[in-house]
C-alpha cells in the first residue's frame, strides 16, 4: 500500500523518537473523509443558526430549490452509470476545486458576520472553524493527489465568485448574500464528503466497493 512520510505529531501512538513516521494511504483517505464529514455537519449547523438569527430579526429568506450554486464547473453525477465513469483524478480535482473556491468566501463570510450586532457566538465560532478546516482539507487533498496521481502542486483555474457572494451595500442584501453563501457552501460541502467517500471506497475496497 502506498504511504507518505509524516511528522511525529501525525503519529501520537508511535514512539518515533523525534523521527518521521509513515502514514498509509488508507489513513490519509480516512482523515480526509472525516474532515469533509465534519465540515458538512458544521455547515448544516451554521445554516440552522442563521435561520434562527433571521427569525429573531423578524425576517425569512428562502432560496428556491434547484438554485445553482457556484462553481458550476463541478457537476454532480446523477446516475449509477455516470458515477462509475468518473475517474479518481476527476474526483480529486473536483474536490480541490471546491475547496479552493470556498476559502476566500468563507473568510469574507466570517468578517461579515462579525459586523452583525446580534450574531450568535455559536455561528461566529462555526464560521471560523469551517474556514480553518477547509484549508486543512485542501492541504490534505494536495497530498492525496501526489500519492494517488503522482502529480505535484496543481495550478487549477478556480471559478470566480458569483455576484451573490460579493459584498452588498444594504443590510438586507448583506443578509441575503451571507445566507446564500452558507446555503451554497453546505451543498458543496456535501459534494466533497460524497466524492471523498467514493474515492476511499475505490482505493481501499477496490473490487468490493459497493458505495453506490
mmCIF file of C-alpha atoms in Angstrom:
data_model
loop_
_atom_site.group_PDB
_atom_site.id
_atom_site.type_symbol
_atom_site.label_atom_id
_atom_site.label_comp_id
_atom_site.label_asym_id
_atom_site.label_seq_id
_atom_site.Cartn_x
_atom_site.Cartn_y
_atom_site.Cartn_z
ATOM 1 C CA UNK A 1 0.000 0.000 0.000
ATOM 2 C CA UNK A 2 1.169 3.498 -0.795
ATOM 3 C CA UNK A 3 2.273 5.630 2.126
ATOM 4 C CA UNK A 4 3.540 9.108 2.884
ATOM 5 C CA UNK A 5 6.040 10.307 5.458
ATOM 6 C CA UNK A 6 4.598 12.293 8.331
ATOM 7 C CA UNK A 7 5.965 14.134 11.326
ATOM 8 C CA UNK A 8 5.846 12.739 14.896
ATOM 9 C CA UNK A 9 2.751 14.836 15.606
ATOM 10 C CA UNK A 10 0.930 12.769 12.966
ATOM 11 C CA UNK A 11 1.729 9.572 14.852
ATOM 12 C CA UNK A 12 0.921 10.180 18.523
ATOM 13 C CA UNK A 13 0.630 6.452 19.215
ATOM 14 C CA UNK A 14 4.059 5.595 17.851
ATOM 15 C CA UNK A 15 7.408 6.101 19.548
ATOM 16 C CA UNK A 16 9.247 7.846 16.746
ATOM 17 C CA UNK A 17 11.970 9.351 18.951
ATOM 18 C CA UNK A 18 11.810 12.602 17.041
ATOM 19 C CA UNK A 19 11.959 10.935 13.653
ATOM 20 C CA UNK A 20 9.303 10.836 10.966
ATOM 21 C CA UNK A 21 6.725 8.080 10.623
ATOM 22 C CA UNK A 22 4.813 6.511 7.770
ATOM 23 C CA UNK A 23 1.146 7.291 7.129
ATOM 24 C CA UNK A 24 -0.704 4.818 4.936
ATOM 25 C CA UNK A 25 -2.909 5.878 2.061
ATOM 26 C CA UNK A 26 -5.849 4.343 3.899
ATOM 27 C CA UNK A 27 -5.176 6.601 6.886
ATOM 28 C CA UNK A 28 -4.836 9.668 4.684
ATOM 29 C CA UNK A 29 -8.162 8.921 2.991
ATOM 30 C CA UNK A 30 -9.797 8.260 6.344
ATOM 31 C CA UNK A 31 -8.660 11.644 7.657
ATOM 32 C CA UNK A 32 -9.843 13.428 4.505
ATOM 33 C CA UNK A 33 -13.272 11.806 4.766
ATOM 34 C CA UNK A 34 -13.519 12.683 8.464
ATOM 35 C CA UNK A 35 -12.573 16.292 7.714
ATOM 36 C CA UNK A 36 -15.193 16.521 4.972
ATOM 37 C CA UNK A 37 -17.873 14.920 7.166
ATOM 38 C CA UNK A 38 -17.212 17.367 9.994
ATOM 39 C CA UNK A 39 -17.185 20.359 7.638
ATOM 40 C CA UNK A 40 -20.532 19.314 6.172
ATOM 41 C CA UNK A 41 -22.029 18.734 9.630
ATOM 42 C CA UNK A 42 -20.915 22.158 10.855
ATOM 43 C CA UNK A 43 -22.200 23.791 7.660
ATOM 44 C CA UNK A 44 -25.640 22.315 8.403
ATOM 45 C CA UNK A 45 -25.476 23.613 11.976
ATOM 46 C CA UNK A 46 -24.446 27.030 10.658
ATOM 47 C CA UNK A 47 -27.457 27.226 8.355
ATOM 48 C CA UNK A 48 -29.798 26.346 11.233
ATOM 49 C CA UNK A 49 -28.180 29.001 13.430
ATOM 50 C CA UNK A 50 -28.513 31.576 10.640
ATOM 51 C CA UNK A 51 -32.193 30.645 10.225
ATOM 52 C CA UNK A 52 -32.728 31.196 13.957
ATOM 53 C CA UNK A 53 -30.950 34.550 13.771
ATOM 54 C CA UNK A 54 -33.182 35.644 10.884
ATOM 55 C CA UNK A 55 -36.277 34.706 12.897
ATOM 56 C CA UNK A 56 -35.018 36.880 15.754
ATOM 57 C CA UNK A 57 -34.700 39.707 13.208
ATOM 58 C CA UNK A 58 -38.285 39.074 12.078
ATOM 59 C CA UNK A 59 -37.052 38.002 8.641
ATOM 60 C CA UNK A 60 -37.365 34.937 6.477
ATOM 61 C CA UNK A 61 -35.123 34.260 3.498
ATOM 62 C CA UNK A 62 -35.867 31.479 1.053
ATOM 63 C CA UNK A 63 -33.625 30.112 -1.655
ATOM 64 C CA UNK A 64 -35.644 28.216 -4.276
ATOM 65 C CA UNK A 65 -34.982 24.516 -4.745
ATOM 66 C CA UNK A 66 -32.778 23.868 -7.730
ATOM 67 C CA UNK A 67 -30.810 27.094 -7.260
ATOM 68 C CA UNK A 68 -27.435 26.700 -8.947
ATOM 69 C CA UNK A 69 -24.519 27.231 -6.625
ATOM 70 C CA UNK A 70 -21.034 28.080 -7.876
ATOM 71 C CA UNK A 71 -18.745 26.675 -9.063
ATOM 72 C CA UNK A 72 -20.719 25.224 -11.945
ATOM 73 C CA UNK A 73 -17.583 23.528 -13.280
ATOM 74 C CA UNK A 74 -18.132 20.631 -10.866
ATOM 75 C CA UNK A 75 -21.314 18.840 -11.980
ATOM 76 C CA UNK A 76 -22.796 16.145 -9.765
ATOM 77 C CA UNK A 77 -23.082 12.692 -11.363
ATOM 78 C CA UNK A 78 -26.757 11.774 -11.207
ATOM 79 C CA UNK A 79 -26.896 8.112 -12.225
ATOM 80 C CA UNK A 80 -25.001 4.997 -11.212
ATOM 81 C CA UNK A 81 -23.535 4.719 -14.706
ATOM 82 C CA UNK A 82 -22.256 8.314 -14.535
ATOM 83 C CA UNK A 83 -20.680 7.617 -11.142
ATOM 84 C CA UNK A 84 -18.949 4.527 -12.475
ATOM 85 C CA UNK A 85 -17.499 6.514 -15.373
ATOM 86 C CA UNK A 86 -15.836 9.284 -13.372
ATOM 87 C CA UNK A 87 -12.152 8.761 -12.669
ATOM 88 C CA UNK A 88 -10.262 9.080 -9.392
ATOM 89 C CA UNK A 89 -8.427 12.015 -10.989
ATOM 90 C CA UNK A 90 -11.760 13.756 -11.674
ATOM 91 C CA UNK A 91 -12.837 13.198 -8.063
ATOM 92 C CA UNK A 92 -9.621 14.597 -6.578
ATOM 93 C CA UNK A 93 -9.506 17.597 -8.890
ATOM 94 C CA UNK A 94 -13.203 18.346 -8.289
ATOM 95 C CA UNK A 95 -12.794 18.287 -4.506
ATOM 96 C CA UNK A 96 -9.719 20.510 -4.800
ATOM 97 C CA UNK A 97 -11.599 22.991 -6.986
ATOM 98 C CA UNK A 98 -14.467 23.126 -4.487
ATOM 99 C CA UNK A 99 -12.152 23.562 -1.509
ATOM 100 C CA UNK A 100 -10.094 26.290 -3.157
ATOM 101 C CA UNK A 101 -13.180 28.070 -4.455
ATOM 102 C CA UNK A 102 -14.673 28.433 -0.971
ATOM 103 C CA UNK A 103 -11.596 29.501 1.002
ATOM 104 C CA UNK A 104 -11.969 33.246 0.338
ATOM 105 C CA UNK A 105 -15.801 33.369 0.512
ATOM 106 C CA UNK A 106 -15.701 31.739 3.945
ATOM 107 C CA UNK A 107 -13.169 34.323 5.137
ATOM 108 C CA UNK A 108 -15.474 37.060 3.796
ATOM 109 C CA UNK A 109 -18.471 35.420 5.468
ATOM 110 C CA UNK A 110 -16.700 35.337 8.810
ATOM 111 C CA UNK A 111 -15.749 39.022 8.509
ATOM 112 C CA UNK A 112 -19.312 39.944 7.546
ATOM 113 C CA UNK A 113 -20.869 38.036 10.457
ATOM 114 C CA UNK A 114 -18.573 39.837 12.888
ATOM 115 C CA UNK A 115 -20.206 43.109 11.824
ATOM 116 C CA UNK A 116 -23.685 41.918 12.837
ATOM 117 C CA UNK A 117 -24.947 43.438 16.070
ATOM 118 C CA UNK A 118 -26.509 40.266 17.488
ATOM 119 C CA UNK A 119 -24.853 37.389 15.659
ATOM 120 C CA UNK A 120 -24.780 34.316 17.934
ATOM 121 C CA UNK A 121 -21.312 33.388 19.117
ATOM 122 C CA UNK A 122 -22.009 29.785 18.069
ATOM 123 C CA UNK A 123 -22.460 30.944 14.473
ATOM 124 C CA UNK A 124 -19.303 33.062 14.572
ATOM 125 C CA UNK A 125 -17.287 30.187 16.024
ATOM 126 C CA UNK A 126 -18.554 27.763 13.394
ATOM 127 C CA UNK A 127 -17.790 30.090 10.510
ATOM 128 C CA UNK A 128 -14.233 30.497 11.787
ATOM 129 C CA UNK A 129 -13.908 26.737 12.297
ATOM 130 C CA UNK A 130 -15.129 25.955 8.766
ATOM 131 C CA UNK A 131 -12.670 28.417 7.260
ATOM 132 C CA UNK A 132 -9.735 26.850 9.124
ATOM 133 C CA UNK A 133 -10.749 23.247 8.460
ATOM 134 C CA UNK A 134 -11.334 23.889 4.766
ATOM 135 C CA UNK A 135 -7.714 24.998 4.389
ATOM 136 C CA UNK A 136 -6.621 21.799 6.160
ATOM 137 C CA UNK A 137 -8.787 19.756 3.805
ATOM 138 C CA UNK A 138 -7.276 21.497 0.779
ATOM 139 C CA UNK A 139 -3.781 20.598 2.015
ATOM 140 C CA UNK A 140 -4.859 17.003 2.554
ATOM 141 C CA UNK A 141 -6.268 16.763 -0.973
ATOM 142 C CA UNK A 142 -2.969 18.007 -2.396
ATOM 143 C CA UNK A 143 -1.189 15.212 -0.503
ATOM 144 C CA UNK A 144 -3.654 12.659 -1.883
ATOM 145 C CA UNK A 145 -3.134 13.973 -5.409
ATOM 146 C CA UNK A 146 0.611 13.436 -5.050
ATOM 147 C CA UNK A 147 0.097 9.969 -3.581
ATOM 148 C CA UNK A 148 -2.618 8.640 -5.883
ATOM 149 C CA UNK A 149 -1.943 10.500 -9.117
ATOM 150 C CA UNK A 150 1.765 11.158 -8.740
ATOM 151 C CA UNK A 151 1.215 14.821 -9.532
ATOM 152 C CA UNK A 152 2.904 17.766 -7.900
ATOM 153 C CA UNK A 153 1.224 21.015 -6.943
ATOM 154 C CA UNK A 154 -1.597 21.949 -9.277
ATOM 155 C CA UNK A 155 -2.445 25.345 -10.678
ATOM 156 C CA UNK A 156 -6.165 24.841 -11.140
ATOM 157 C CA UNK A 157 -8.358 27.542 -12.599
ATOM 158 C CA UNK A 158 -10.712 28.292 -9.735
ATOM 159 C CA UNK A 159 -14.016 29.814 -10.897
ATOM 160 C CA UNK A 160 -14.694 33.394 -9.909
ATOM 161 C CA UNK A 161 -17.213 34.016 -7.183
ATOM 162 C CA UNK A 162 -20.731 34.862 -8.266
ATOM 163 C CA UNK A 163 -22.334 38.232 -7.571
ATOM 164 C CA UNK A 164 -24.325 36.637 -4.737
ATOM 165 C CA UNK A 165 -21.084 36.237 -2.820
ATOM 166 C CA UNK A 166 -19.897 39.804 -3.265
ATOM 167 C CA UNK A 167 -20.271 42.497 -0.616
ATOM 168 C CA UNK A 168 -23.627 44.253 -0.785
ATOM 169 C CA UNK A 169 -24.494 47.749 0.370
ATOM 170 C CA UNK A 170 -27.795 47.337 2.210
ATOM 171 C CA UNK A 171 -28.495 45.324 5.346
ATOM 172 C CA UNK A 172 -30.988 43.095 3.541
ATOM 173 C CA UNK A 173 -28.593 42.433 0.679
ATOM 174 C CA UNK A 174 -25.818 41.628 3.138
ATOM 175 C CA UNK A 175 -28.072 39.132 4.912
ATOM 176 C CA UNK A 176 -29.118 37.614 1.597
ATOM 177 C CA UNK A 177 -25.519 37.373 0.435
ATOM 178 C CA UNK A 178 -24.370 35.697 3.649
ATOM 179 C CA UNK A 179 -27.327 33.330 3.687
ATOM 180 C CA UNK A 180 -26.640 32.372 0.060
ATOM 181 C CA UNK A 181 -23.009 31.686 0.933
ATOM 182 C CA UNK A 182 -23.963 29.373 3.814
ATOM 183 C CA UNK A 183 -26.640 27.661 1.720
ATOM 184 C CA UNK A 184 -24.321 27.059 -1.226
ATOM 185 C CA UNK A 185 -21.312 26.058 0.858
ATOM 186 C CA UNK A 186 -23.431 23.436 2.610
ATOM 187 C CA UNK A 187 -24.354 21.953 -0.789
ATOM 188 C CA UNK A 188 -20.731 21.903 -1.938
ATOM 189 C CA UNK A 189 -19.544 20.504 1.404
ATOM 190 C CA UNK A 190 -21.916 17.598 0.838
ATOM 191 C CA UNK A 191 -20.381 17.082 -2.622
ATOM 192 C CA UNK A 192 -16.871 16.974 -1.160
ATOM 193 C CA UNK A 193 -17.941 14.490 1.511
ATOM 194 C CA UNK A 194 -19.635 12.211 -1.037
ATOM 195 C CA UNK A 195 -16.776 12.332 -3.547
ATOM 196 C CA UNK A 196 -14.159 11.512 -0.890
ATOM 197 C CA UNK A 197 -16.204 8.611 0.473
ATOM 198 C CA UNK A 198 -16.422 7.208 -3.051
ATOM 199 C CA UNK A 199 -12.681 7.661 -3.560
ATOM 200 C CA UNK A 200 -11.875 5.920 -0.265
ATOM 201 C CA UNK A 201 -14.157 3.030 -1.198
ATOM 202 C CA UNK A 202 -12.471 2.656 -4.588
ATOM 203 C CA UNK A 203 -8.941 2.898 -3.274
ATOM 204 C CA UNK A 204 -9.319 0.666 -0.211
ATOM 205 C CA UNK A 205 -12.146 -1.775 -1.026
ATOM 206 C CA UNK A 206 -11.367 -1.793 -4.773
ATOM 207 C CA UNK A 207 -13.387 -4.602 -6.441
ATOM 208 C CA UNK A 208 -15.586 -4.924 -3.359
ATOM 209 C CA UNK A 209 -16.567 -1.241 -3.372
ATOM 210 C CA UNK A 210 -20.348 -1.013 -3.160
ATOM 211 C CA UNK A 211 -20.619 2.661 -2.226
ATOM 212 C CA UNK A 212 -23.323 3.139 -4.878
#
